[in-house]
mmCIF file of C-alpha atoms in Angstrom:
data_model
loop_
_atom_site.group_PDB
_atom_site.id
_atom_site.type_symbol
_atom_site.label_atom_id
_atom_site.label_comp_id
_atom_site.label_asym_id
_atom_site.label_seq_id
_atom_site.Cartn_x
_atom_site.Cartn_y
_atom_site.Cartn_z
ATOM 1 C CA MET V 1149 107.185 -109.715 91.769
ATOM 2 C CA GLU V 1150 110.615 -110.232 93.349
ATOM 3 C CA ASP V 1151 111.897 -106.883 92.040
ATOM 4 C CA ARG V 1152 108.837 -105.094 93.358
ATOM 5 C CA ARG V 1153 109.248 -106.697 96.782
ATOM 6 C CA LYS V 1154 112.932 -105.757 96.835
ATOM 7 C CA LEU V 1155 112.201 -102.150 95.905
ATOM 8 C CA ARG V 1156 109.440 -101.928 98.495
ATOM 9 C CA ILE V 1157 111.731 -103.204 101.274
ATOM 10 C CA ILE V 1158 114.475 -100.727 100.357
ATOM 11 C CA LEU V 1159 112.098 -97.773 100.278
ATOM 12 C CA LEU V 1160 110.496 -98.845 103.553
ATOM 13 C CA LEU V 1161 113.934 -99.034 105.203
ATOM 14 C CA LEU V 1162 114.866 -95.583 103.886
ATOM 15 C CA SER V 1163 111.553 -94.159 105.081
ATOM 16 C CA PHE V 1164 112.077 -95.769 108.496
ATOM 17 C CA LEU V 1165 115.512 -94.142 108.850
ATOM 18 C CA ILE V 1166 114.106 -90.733 107.895
ATOM 19 C CA VAL V 1167 111.269 -91.057 110.422
ATOM 20 C CA VAL V 1168 113.620 -92.247 113.193
ATOM 21 C CA GLY V 1169 116.106 -89.477 112.400
ATOM 22 C CA THR V 1170 113.416 -86.794 112.360
ATOM 23 C CA ILE V 1171 111.919 -87.889 115.675
ATOM 24 C CA GLY V 1172 115.362 -88.286 117.205
ATOM 25 C CA TYR V 1173 116.492 -84.759 116.288
ATOM 26 C CA MET V 1174 113.175 -83.281 117.420
ATOM 27 C CA LEU V 1175 113.754 -84.762 120.866
ATOM 28 C CA LEU V 1176 117.522 -84.270 121.137
ATOM 29 C CA LEU V 1177 117.710 -80.755 119.663
ATOM 30 C CA GLU V 1178 114.251 -79.655 120.818
ATOM 31 C CA THR V 1179 113.546 -78.269 117.365
ATOM 32 C CA SER V 1180 110.647 -78.199 114.896
ATOM 33 C CA LEU V 1181 109.612 -80.953 112.524
ATOM 34 C CA ILE V 1182 111.028 -79.155 109.468
ATOM 35 C CA ASN V 1183 114.373 -78.516 111.156
ATOM 36 C CA ALA V 1184 114.569 -82.127 112.360
ATOM 37 C CA LEU V 1185 113.786 -83.436 108.869
ATOM 38 C CA TYR V 1186 116.407 -81.073 107.441
ATOM 39 C CA MET V 1187 119.019 -82.404 109.901
ATOM 40 C CA THR V 1188 118.144 -85.985 109.013
ATOM 41 C CA VAL V 1189 118.475 -85.419 105.261
ATOM 42 C CA ILE V 1190 121.821 -83.575 105.452
ATOM 43 C CA THR V 1191 123.168 -86.236 107.828
ATOM 44 C CA ILE V 1192 122.292 -89.362 105.832
ATOM 45 C CA SER V 1193 123.283 -87.653 102.573
ATOM 46 C CA THR V 1194 126.582 -86.362 104.115
ATOM 47 C CA VAL V 1195 126.010 -82.923 102.562
ATOM 48 C CA GLY V 1196 127.400 -81.236 105.658
ATOM 49 C CA TYR V 1197 125.376 -78.016 105.937
ATOM 50 C CA LYS V 1198 125.214 -76.132 109.216
ATOM 51 C CA GLU V 1199 123.359 -77.736 112.126
ATOM 52 C CA VAL V 1200 120.102 -76.162 113.219
ATOM 53 C CA GLY V 1201 120.887 -76.387 116.919
ATOM 54 C CA ILE V 1202 123.583 -77.022 119.507
ATOM 55 C CA MET V 1203 124.831 -80.589 119.104
ATOM 56 C CA SER V 1204 124.891 -82.287 122.480
ATOM 57 C CA PRO V 1205 126.958 -85.463 123.002
ATOM 58 C CA ALA V 1206 123.769 -87.517 122.631
ATOM 59 C CA ALA V 1207 122.916 -85.719 119.382
ATOM 60 C CA LYS V 1208 126.432 -86.327 118.048
ATOM 61 C CA LEU V 1209 126.201 -90.060 118.857
ATOM 62 C CA PHE V 1210 122.794 -90.160 117.203
ATOM 63 C CA SER V 1211 124.272 -88.463 114.106
ATOM 64 C CA ILE V 1212 127.055 -91.064 113.986
ATOM 65 C CA PHE V 1213 124.398 -93.791 114.078
ATOM 66 C CA LEU V 1214 122.488 -92.167 111.215
ATOM 67 C CA ILE V 1215 125.649 -91.750 109.145
ATOM 68 C CA PHE V 1216 126.691 -95.390 109.553
ATOM 69 C CA PHE V 1217 123.291 -96.813 108.680
ATOM 70 C CA GLY V 1218 121.872 -94.026 106.539
ATOM 71 C CA VAL V 1219 124.691 -93.474 104.056
ATOM 72 C CA GLY V 1220 124.825 -97.161 103.152
ATOM 73 C CA THR V 1221 121.048 -97.357 102.819
ATOM 74 C CA VAL V 1222 120.847 -94.265 100.605
ATOM 75 C CA ALA V 1223 123.707 -95.437 98.394
ATOM 76 C CA TYR V 1224 122.202 -98.918 98.040
ATOM 77 C CA THR V 1225 118.755 -97.485 97.325
ATOM 78 C CA PHE V 1226 119.909 -95.196 94.539
ATOM 79 C CA SER V 1227 122.226 -97.805 92.994
ATOM 80 C CA THR V 1228 119.440 -100.414 93.038
ATOM 81 C CA VAL V 1229 116.915 -98.035 91.512
ATOM 82 C CA LEU V 1230 119.454 -96.989 88.846
ATOM 83 C CA VAL V 1231 120.225 -100.609 87.921
ATOM 84 C CA MET V 1232 116.520 -101.483 87.809
ATOM 85 C CA PHE V 1233 115.851 -98.449 85.637
ATOM 86 C CA ILE V 1234 118.645 -99.359 83.221
ATOM 87 C CA ASP V 1235 117.439 -102.977 83.038
ATOM 88 C CA GLY V 1236 113.898 -101.814 82.381
ATOM 89 C CA LYS V 1237 112.569 -103.275 85.633
ATOM 90 C CA ILE V 1238 111.175 -99.951 86.831
ATOM 91 C CA GLN V 1239 109.118 -99.787 83.658
ATOM 92 C CA ASP V 1240 108.003 -103.384 84.254
ATOM 93 C CA ILE V 1241 106.887 -102.535 87.785
ATOM 94 C CA TRP V 1242 104.973 -99.505 86.517
ATOM 95 C CA ARG V 1243 103.396 -101.565 83.738
ATOM 96 C CA ASN V 1244 102.379 -104.259 86.222
ATOM 97 C CA ARG V 1245 100.772 -101.656 88.472
ATOM 98 C CA LYS V 1246 98.740 -100.356 85.535
ATOM 99 C CA MET V 1247 97.777 -103.910 84.583
ATOM 100 C CA GLU V 1248 96.629 -104.684 88.129
ATOM 101 C CA ALA V 1249 94.460 -101.568 88.050
ATOM 102 C CA LYS V 1250 92.894 -102.747 84.773
ATOM 103 C CA ILE V 1251 92.244 -106.203 86.232
ATOM 104 C CA GLN V 1252 90.504 -104.685 89.239
ATOM 105 C CA SER V 1253 88.152 -102.836 86.900
ATOM 106 C CA LEU V 1254 87.137 -106.007 85.031
ATOM 107 C CA SER V 1255 83.517 -107.148 85.064
ATOM 108 C CA ASP V 1256 81.580 -109.759 83.094
ATOM 109 C CA HIS V 1257 84.892 -111.163 81.831
ATOM 110 C CA TYR V 1258 86.507 -114.569 81.332
ATOM 111 C CA ILE V 1259 89.254 -116.141 83.439
ATOM 112 C CA LEU V 1260 91.669 -118.533 81.743
ATOM 113 C CA CYS V 1261 93.669 -120.732 84.116
ATOM 114 C CA GLY V 1262 96.727 -122.069 82.332
ATOM 115 C CA ALA V 1263 98.681 -120.651 79.392
ATOM 116 C CA GLY V 1264 100.082 -123.811 77.842
ATOM 117 C CA GLU V 1265 99.602 -124.709 74.189
ATOM 118 C CA SER V 1266 95.830 -125.089 74.596
ATOM 119 C CA GLY V 1267 95.652 -121.918 76.656
ATOM 120 C CA MET V 1268 97.555 -119.954 74.024
ATOM 121 C CA ALA V 1269 95.077 -121.080 71.363
ATOM 122 C CA ILE V 1270 92.232 -119.848 73.588
ATOM 123 C CA ILE V 1271 94.014 -116.521 74.109
ATOM 124 C CA GLN V 1272 94.371 -116.006 70.359
ATOM 125 C CA ASP V 1273 90.645 -116.630 69.915
ATOM 126 C CA PHE V 1274 89.798 -114.269 72.770
ATOM 127 C CA ILE V 1275 91.943 -111.572 71.174
ATOM 128 C CA ARG V 1276 90.359 -112.127 67.762
ATOM 129 C CA HIS V 1277 86.887 -111.664 69.250
ATOM 130 C CA SER V 1278 87.983 -108.707 71.441
ATOM 131 C CA ALA V 1279 86.846 -110.587 74.547
ATOM 132 C CA SER V 1280 87.460 -109.231 78.028
ATOM 133 C CA PHE V 1281 89.663 -111.750 79.840
ATOM 134 C CA VAL V 1282 92.508 -112.299 82.282
ATOM 135 C CA VAL V 1283 94.969 -115.199 82.350
ATOM 136 C CA VAL V 1284 96.224 -116.910 85.513
ATOM 137 C CA GLU V 1285 99.554 -118.694 84.997
ATOM 138 C CA GLU V 1286 102.162 -119.866 87.499
ATOM 139 C CA ASP V 1287 105.134 -120.452 85.200
ATOM 140 C CA GLU V 1288 107.355 -117.342 85.046
ATOM 141 C CA GLU V 1289 108.527 -117.974 81.461
ATOM 142 C CA ARG V 1290 104.937 -118.174 80.259
ATOM 143 C CA CYS V 1291 104.133 -115.028 82.233
ATOM 144 C CA ALA V 1292 106.969 -113.246 80.430
ATOM 145 C CA LYS V 1293 105.482 -114.351 77.105
ATOM 146 C CA LEU V 1294 102.049 -113.086 78.176
ATOM 147 C CA SER V 1295 103.628 -109.746 79.046
ATOM 148 C CA GLU V 1296 105.075 -109.517 75.535
ATOM 149 C CA MET V 1297 101.613 -110.267 74.110
ATOM 150 C CA ASP V 1298 100.221 -107.326 76.115
ATOM 151 C CA VAL V 1299 97.345 -109.300 77.658
ATOM 152 C CA LEU V 1300 96.073 -109.058 81.222
ATOM 153 C CA PHE V 1301 97.537 -111.794 83.395
ATOM 154 C CA ILE V 1302 98.281 -112.759 86.977
ATOM 155 C CA CYS V 1303 101.430 -114.747 87.690
ATOM 156 C CA GLY V 1304 100.209 -117.063 90.428
ATOM 157 C CA ASP V 1305 98.641 -120.377 91.397
ATOM 158 C CA ALA V 1306 95.122 -120.720 89.982
ATOM 159 C CA THR V 1307 94.181 -123.141 92.767
ATOM 160 C CA ASP V 1308 94.718 -120.356 95.312
ATOM 161 C CA GLU V 1309 91.460 -118.605 96.193
ATOM 162 C CA ALA V 1310 93.312 -115.325 96.809
ATOM 163 C CA VAL V 1311 94.643 -115.412 93.235
ATOM 164 C CA LEU V 1312 91.166 -116.105 91.836
ATOM 165 C CA ARG V 1313 89.775 -113.196 93.853
ATOM 166 C CA LYS V 1314 92.530 -111.036 92.414
ATOM 167 C CA ALA V 1315 91.248 -112.074 88.974
ATOM 168 C CA ARG V 1316 87.833 -110.707 89.980
ATOM 169 C CA ILE V 1317 86.133 -114.096 89.928
ATOM 170 C CA GLU V 1318 83.082 -112.753 91.775
ATOM 171 C CA SER V 1319 82.191 -110.573 88.777
ATOM 172 C CA ALA V 1320 83.429 -112.916 86.025
ATOM 173 C CA LYS V 1321 81.212 -114.400 83.300
ATOM 174 C CA GLY V 1322 83.079 -117.666 82.851
ATOM 175 C CA LEU V 1323 86.223 -119.622 83.728
ATOM 176 C CA LEU V 1324 88.292 -122.077 81.718
ATOM 177 C CA ALA V 1325 90.445 -124.524 83.689
ATOM 178 C CA CYS V 1326 93.175 -125.456 81.228
ATOM 179 C CA ILE V 1327 96.003 -126.708 83.444
ATOM 180 C CA SER V 1328 98.103 -129.753 82.529
ATOM 181 C CA THR V 1329 96.842 -132.119 85.273
ATOM 182 C CA ASP V 1330 93.356 -133.281 86.213
ATOM 183 C CA MET V 1331 94.059 -132.833 89.935
ATOM 184 C CA GLU V 1332 94.902 -129.147 89.513
ATOM 185 C CA ASN V 1333 91.873 -128.610 87.290
ATOM 186 C CA VAL V 1334 89.647 -130.239 89.929
ATOM 187 C CA MET V 1335 91.083 -127.915 92.587
ATOM 188 C CA VAL V 1336 90.540 -124.875 90.350
ATOM 189 C CA VAL V 1337 86.929 -125.863 89.644
ATOM 190 C CA LEU V 1338 86.269 -126.464 93.352
ATOM 191 C CA ALA V 1339 87.686 -123.094 94.367
ATOM 192 C CA ALA V 1340 85.946 -121.252 91.529
ATOM 193 C CA ARG V 1341 82.560 -122.820 92.198
ATOM 194 C CA GLU V 1342 82.787 -121.934 95.897
ATOM 195 C CA LEU V 1343 83.712 -118.319 95.169
ATOM 196 C CA ASN V 1344 81.082 -117.830 92.451
ATOM 197 C CA PRO V 1345 78.185 -120.321 92.421
ATOM 198 C CA GLU V 1346 76.731 -118.785 89.223
ATOM 199 C CA LEU V 1347 79.974 -118.932 87.228
ATOM 200 C CA TYR V 1348 79.990 -120.900 83.956
ATOM 201 C CA ILE V 1349 82.994 -123.245 84.153
ATOM 202 C CA ILE V 1350 84.600 -125.278 81.383
ATOM 203 C CA SER V 1351 87.451 -127.589 82.335
ATOM 204 C CA ARG V 1352 90.029 -129.546 80.412
ATOM 205 C CA ALA V 1353 89.835 -133.301 81.068
ATOM 206 C CA ILE V 1354 92.891 -135.467 80.488
ATOM 207 C CA ALA V 1355 92.178 -138.943 81.875
ATOM 208 C CA SER V 1356 89.126 -140.795 80.556
ATOM 209 C CA GLY V 1357 87.479 -140.945 83.979
ATOM 210 C CA SER V 1358 88.016 -137.307 84.881
ATOM 211 C CA HIS V 1359 84.859 -135.999 83.157
ATOM 212 C CA ASN V 1360 82.549 -137.208 85.943
ATOM 213 C CA LYS V 1361 84.893 -135.955 88.674
ATOM 214 C CA LEU V 1362 85.099 -132.467 87.183
ATOM 215 C CA THR V 1363 81.333 -132.316 86.653
ATOM 216 C CA LYS V 1364 80.663 -133.415 90.235
ATOM 217 C CA VAL V 1365 82.884 -130.696 91.708
ATOM 218 C CA GLY V 1366 81.191 -127.962 89.682
ATOM 219 C CA ALA V 1367 82.268 -127.879 86.031
ATOM 220 C CA ASN V 1368 79.442 -127.119 83.597
ATOM 221 C CA LYS V 1369 81.274 -128.671 80.656
ATOM 222 C CA THR V 1370 84.455 -130.701 80.154
ATOM 223 C CA VAL V 1371 86.647 -130.996 77.086
ATOM 224 C CA SER V 1372 89.132 -133.786 76.394
ATOM 225 C CA ILE V 1373 91.713 -132.630 73.899
ATOM 226 C CA ASN V 1374 92.955 -136.207 73.498
ATOM 227 C CA GLU V 1375 89.481 -137.517 72.655
ATOM 228 C CA ILE V 1376 88.760 -134.658 70.244
ATOM 229 C CA GLY V 1377 92.116 -135.166 68.557
ATOM 230 C CA GLY V 1378 91.551 -138.905 68.220
ATOM 231 C CA LYS V 1379 88.061 -138.503 66.754
ATOM 232 C CA ARG V 1380 89.330 -135.862 64.376
ATOM 233 C CA MET V 1381 92.138 -138.098 63.110
ATOM 234 C CA ALA V 1382 89.654 -140.948 62.562
ATOM 235 C CA GLY V 1383 87.306 -138.578 60.746
ATOM 236 C CA MET V 1384 90.094 -137.284 58.502
ATOM 237 C CA ILE V 1385 90.816 -140.790 57.248
ATOM 238 C CA MET V 1386 87.195 -142.003 56.957
ATOM 239 C CA ARG V 1387 85.262 -138.799 56.114
ATOM 240 C CA PRO V 1388 87.852 -136.392 54.648
ATOM 241 C CA HIS V 1389 85.354 -134.152 52.815
ATOM 242 C CA ILE V 1390 83.234 -133.570 55.936
ATOM 243 C CA ILE V 1391 86.310 -132.807 57.992
ATOM 244 C CA SER V 1392 87.503 -130.377 55.325
ATOM 245 C CA PHE V 1393 84.183 -128.564 55.583
ATOM 246 C CA LEU V 1394 84.446 -128.467 59.382
ATOM 247 C CA ASP V 1395 87.976 -127.094 59.054
ATOM 248 C CA VAL V 1396 86.583 -124.145 57.156
ATOM 249 C CA ILE V 1397 84.059 -123.420 59.901
ATOM 250 C CA THR V 1398 86.270 -124.051 62.903
ATOM 251 C CA ARG V 1399 89.316 -122.325 61.356
ATOM 252 C CA VAL V 1400 91.530 -125.357 61.887
ATOM 253 C CA GLY V 1401 92.665 -125.137 58.281
ATOM 254 C CA ASN V 1402 92.815 -122.066 56.085
ATOM 255 C CA VAL V 1403 90.855 -119.182 57.584
ATOM 256 C CA GLN V 1404 87.768 -118.709 55.417
ATOM 257 C CA LEU V 1405 84.533 -118.762 57.386
ATOM 258 C CA ASP V 1406 83.528 -118.029 60.931
ATOM 259 C CA LEU V 1407 80.668 -119.055 63.205
ATOM 260 C CA GLU V 1408 79.306 -116.307 65.432
ATOM 261 C CA GLU V 1409 76.301 -115.605 67.631
ATOM 262 C CA VAL V 1410 74.617 -112.209 67.717
ATOM 263 C CA THR V 1411 72.065 -111.265 70.359
ATOM 264 C CA VAL V 1412 69.143 -109.120 69.192
ATOM 265 C CA SER V 1413 68.611 -106.251 71.630
ATOM 266 C CA PRO V 1414 65.186 -104.662 72.252
ATOM 267 C CA ASP V 1415 66.367 -101.450 70.522
ATOM 268 C CA SER V 1416 67.577 -103.214 67.382
ATOM 269 C CA SER V 1417 65.614 -102.685 64.179
ATOM 270 C CA LEU V 1418 65.847 -106.445 63.630
ATOM 271 C CA ALA V 1419 63.454 -107.064 66.526
ATOM 272 C CA GLY V 1420 59.943 -107.682 65.274
ATOM 273 C CA LYS V 1421 60.972 -108.423 61.699
ATOM 274 C CA THR V 1422 60.924 -111.741 59.876
ATOM 275 C CA LEU V 1423 64.176 -113.129 58.562
ATOM 276 C CA ARG V 1424 62.965 -112.311 55.064
ATOM 277 C CA GLU V 1425 62.329 -108.684 56.056
ATOM 278 C CA ALA V 1426 65.653 -108.429 57.902
ATOM 279 C CA ALA V 1427 67.454 -109.519 54.703
ATOM 280 C CA ILE V 1428 70.609 -110.443 56.616
ATOM 281 C CA PRO V 1429 72.140 -112.471 53.742
ATOM 282 C CA GLN V 1430 71.532 -109.614 51.293
ATOM 283 C CA LYS V 1431 72.925 -106.918 53.602
ATOM 284 C CA THR V 1432 75.890 -108.801 55.044
ATOM 285 C CA GLY V 1433 76.408 -111.956 52.999
ATOM 286 C CA LEU V 1434 75.977 -114.136 56.114
ATOM 287 C CA ILE V 1435 74.064 -117.417 56.307
ATOM 288 C CA VAL V 1436 71.667 -117.729 59.261
ATOM 289 C CA LEU V 1437 72.166 -121.330 60.390
ATOM 290 C CA ALA V 1438 70.011 -121.312 63.520
ATOM 291 C CA VAL V 1439 68.203 -119.133 66.041
ATOM 292 C CA ASN V 1440 68.247 -119.659 69.787
ATOM 293 C CA GLU V 1441 64.754 -118.469 70.675
ATOM 294 C CA HIS V 1442 64.694 -116.436 73.863
ATOM 295 C CA GLN V 1443 61.019 -116.936 74.713
ATOM 296 C CA GLU V 1444 60.710 -120.582 73.715
ATOM 297 C CA LYS V 1445 64.183 -121.370 75.070
ATOM 298 C CA LYS V 1446 64.957 -123.739 72.216
ATOM 299 C CA LEU V 1447 67.344 -123.888 69.284
ATOM 300 C CA LEU V 1448 65.731 -123.701 65.834
ATOM 301 C CA PHE V 1449 67.922 -124.997 62.998
ATOM 302 C CA ASN V 1450 67.625 -123.670 59.440
ATOM 303 C CA PRO V 1451 64.810 -121.198 60.229
ATOM 304 C CA SER V 1452 62.475 -120.215 57.408
ATOM 305 C CA GLY V 1453 62.111 -116.705 56.025
ATOM 306 C CA ASP V 1454 58.799 -116.354 57.892
ATOM 307 C CA PHE V 1455 60.483 -116.751 61.275
ATOM 308 C CA LYS V 1456 59.883 -113.600 63.342
ATOM 309 C CA ILE V 1457 62.901 -112.272 65.213
ATOM 310 C CA ARG V 1458 62.247 -111.234 68.798
ATOM 311 C CA ALA V 1459 64.321 -109.276 71.271
ATOM 312 C CA GLY V 1460 66.657 -111.577 73.151
ATOM 313 C CA ASP V 1461 66.915 -114.102 70.309
ATOM 314 C CA ILE V 1462 70.425 -115.219 69.405
ATOM 315 C CA LEU V 1463 71.220 -115.508 65.705
ATOM 316 C CA ILE V 1464 73.830 -118.123 64.842
ATOM 317 C CA VAL V 1465 75.414 -117.096 61.564
ATOM 318 C CA MET V 1466 78.222 -118.271 59.285
ATOM 319 C CA GLY V 1467 80.410 -116.183 57.044
ATOM 320 C CA THR V 1468 83.720 -114.372 56.871
ATOM 321 C CA GLU V 1469 84.992 -112.343 59.783
ATOM 322 C CA GLU V 1470 84.313 -109.144 57.863
ATOM 323 C CA GLN V 1471 80.711 -110.206 57.228
ATOM 324 C CA VAL V 1472 80.189 -110.962 60.907
ATOM 325 C CA ASP V 1473 81.605 -107.538 61.768
ATOM 326 C CA SER V 1474 79.119 -106.019 59.305
ATOM 327 C CA LEU V 1475 76.204 -107.640 61.139
ATOM 328 C CA LEU V 1476 77.546 -106.529 64.514
ATOM 329 C CA SER V 1477 77.936 -102.999 63.200
ATOM 330 C CA LEU V 1478 74.416 -103.145 61.807
ATOM 331 C CA VAL V 1479 72.995 -104.240 65.141
ATOM 332 C CA LYS V 1480 74.984 -101.594 67.037
ATOM 333 C CA ALA V 1481 73.919 -98.895 64.607
ATOM 334 C CA ASP V 1482 70.308 -99.721 65.341
ATOM 335 C CA ASN V 1483 70.737 -99.360 69.125
#
């Protein structure tokens, strides 16, 4: 951001000198725009070609002014651009411009506020599921790491409404407030809820009493990493076999199985069939654990083979990542 601002100021100053020089020569030499621009360029570049008109004392003084201020500006501009190009900063500026354009085209995406250790774990999961998301992080070192990861990010304060607007919060699907303090998370939730009343917001909660505060200001759900970690440690010592099974599902341990939800579209061949007729386990190897019924608006665990799949239902399945991809491909192929 600082390099871009520096480059913009230099180019604006150079443009200002060219405009002033062109207007000045048009008035002093009573010449055309092209001739005046030509005089300005050869003066500030000290090329020394022939003048386009008779140089009056006022025109000569004006030329001296342009030489003093213009030559230094041109030399500084080209040296700065050359250094930035050698250091790769020009490429960074160009890459950031392209990234900003991509962010402005986002819709129905997720916004992650905070790229600490928890945020990085969320990013990895987003990438694995090919989710559309943008990260808001204030720390410059973390922003540099995000740039290396080639993810969309905004280096700024997530509590600033202007930054959230830049992240296209009005058209976002959900927001995760994952900053290191409860106060900042509260401010993020407040700003996000005001900018998008329909946004689904999940916030990190650190102190034990922060759950109620975050919910009151607009968070739909809160997650305490400390509480989850404590319960998990207790479970590992008292119920090790259950925790081992959960590790398989949640990918905390060795990556083996995955939980995924697949929405049945009206055009899918699965719509209108029973689970037995759909033969999802036979075709993909997946286990259908539950169905979130669209019409009844309830979650049905361990559905029978006679359950009829309807458009809008969400199938919650378990299996390997490849098996989940097979089901997604099957659903897409039916559309």
